[in-house]
Short mmCIF file of C-alpha atoms in Angstrom, two decimals:
data_model
loop_
_atom_site.label_atom_id
_atom_site.label_comp_id
_atom_site.label_asym_id
_atom_site.label_seq_id
_atom_site.Cartn_x
_atom_site.Cartn_y
_atom_site.Cartn_z
CA UNK A 1 74.94 -232.90 101.17
CA UNK A 2 74.46 -236.64 101.06
CA UNK A 3 76.90 -239.08 102.73
CA UNK A 4 77.26 -242.71 101.72
CA UNK A 5 80.07 -245.03 102.79
CA UNK A 6 82.12 -242.15 104.23
CA UNK A 7 82.10 -240.34 100.86
CA UNK A 8 80.45 -236.98 100.49
CA UNK A 9 78.70 -235.77 97.40
CA UNK A 10 78.04 -232.13 96.73
CA UNK A 11 75.81 -231.02 93.90
CA UNK A 12 76.37 -227.51 92.64
CA UNK A 13 74.12 -225.73 90.19
CA UNK A 14 75.86 -223.37 87.78
CA UNK A 15 74.47 -221.25 84.94
CA UNK A 16 74.66 -222.84 81.48
CA UNK A 17 76.57 -219.89 79.98
CA UNK A 18 79.22 -220.16 82.72
CA UNK A 19 79.61 -223.85 81.94
CA UNK A 20 79.97 -223.09 78.21
CA UNK A 21 82.62 -220.44 78.95
CA UNK A 22 84.49 -222.94 81.10
CA UNK A 23 84.35 -225.52 78.29
CA UNK A 24 85.61 -222.98 75.73
CA UNK A 25 88.42 -221.97 78.08
CA UNK A 26 89.51 -225.59 78.49
CA UNK A 27 89.45 -226.13 74.71
CA UNK A 28 91.57 -223.00 74.25
CA UNK A 29 94.08 -224.21 76.86
CA UNK A 30 94.25 -227.60 75.13
CA UNK A 31 94.90 -225.90 71.79
CA UNK A 32 97.66 -223.75 73.31
CA UNK A 33 99.34 -226.80 74.85
CA UNK A 34 99.30 -228.64 71.51
CA UNK A 35 100.67 -225.56 69.74
CA UNK A 36 103.42 -225.23 72.38
CA UNK A 37 104.47 -228.86 71.85
CA UNK A 38 104.62 -228.28 68.09
CA UNK A 39 106.72 -225.16 68.67
CA UNK A 40 109.07 -227.05 70.99
CA UNK A 41 109.50 -229.73 68.32
CA UNK A 42 110.26 -227.03 65.75
CA UNK A 43 112.81 -225.51 68.08
CA UNK A 44 114.41 -228.86 68.81
CA UNK A 45 114.81 -230.18 65.24
CA UNK A 46 116.23 -228.03 62.44
CA UNK A 47 116.20 -228.76 58.72
CA UNK A 48 119.57 -229.16 57.04
CA UNK A 49 119.66 -225.84 55.11
CA UNK A 50 118.96 -223.82 58.24
CA UNK A 51 121.53 -225.80 60.25
CA UNK A 52 124.14 -225.18 57.57
CA UNK A 53 123.27 -221.48 57.59
CA UNK A 54 123.52 -221.34 61.40
CA UNK A 55 127.03 -222.82 61.23
CA UNK A 56 128.00 -220.67 58.25
CA UNK A 57 129.46 -223.58 56.30
CA UNK A 58 129.31 -224.52 52.64
CA UNK A 59 127.19 -227.38 51.33
CA UNK A 60 130.37 -229.44 50.81
CA UNK A 61 131.58 -228.84 54.39
CA UNK A 62 128.12 -229.69 55.72
CA UNK A 63 128.17 -232.93 53.71
CA UNK A 64 131.63 -233.74 55.13
CA UNK A 65 130.35 -233.18 58.69
CA UNK A 66 127.54 -235.66 58.03
CA UNK A 67 129.73 -238.19 56.21
CA UNK A 68 132.24 -238.17 59.07
CA UNK A 69 129.44 -238.18 61.70
CA UNK A 70 130.83 -234.98 63.26
CA UNK A 71 127.29 -233.80 63.92
CA UNK A 72 124.50 -236.36 64.52
CA UNK A 73 121.50 -236.16 62.21
CA UNK A 74 118.27 -237.88 61.23
CA UNK A 75 117.28 -238.55 57.66
CA UNK A 76 113.82 -239.28 56.26
CA UNK A 77 114.01 -239.80 52.53
CA UNK A 78 115.90 -236.77 51.26
CA UNK A 79 115.10 -234.59 54.30
CA UNK A 80 117.85 -234.18 56.89
CA UNK A 81 117.24 -232.86 60.39
CA UNK A 82 119.62 -232.05 63.22
CA UNK A 83 118.94 -231.25 66.84
CA UNK A 84 119.57 -227.68 67.88
CA UNK A 85 121.36 -228.95 70.99
CA UNK A 86 123.77 -231.00 68.84
CA UNK A 87 124.66 -227.86 66.88
CA UNK A 88 125.18 -225.92 70.10
CA UNK A 89 127.34 -228.74 71.49
CA UNK A 90 129.41 -228.76 68.30
CA UNK A 91 129.95 -225.01 68.51
CA UNK A 92 130.82 -225.23 72.20
CA UNK A 93 133.32 -228.05 71.62
CA UNK A 94 135.08 -225.87 69.04
CA UNK A 95 134.99 -222.75 71.20
CA UNK A 96 138.30 -220.91 71.47
CA UNK A 97 138.35 -218.57 74.48
CA UNK A 98 139.96 -215.14 74.42
CA UNK A 99 143.32 -214.72 76.12
#
């Protein structure tokens, strides 16, 4: 161990194959994290047809909800997306408890 300016440096020798395995493991973890973020995005935003199906409403009713801004949405060209949480909030706000 070599000390310079109150900092210590330690050099460790490791086998090349171990280093390659470590690198592959890190790449795999990175890939899983990216995939997880993509999955979370897919779970957060829902395309219009699936949202309509989840609510069990007709195309006309769904259009009325959007026209009256009952449920928030995002639109890119002809594609419409809604947040899953907004759908859940809508359902919860219309919840009628049992007696």
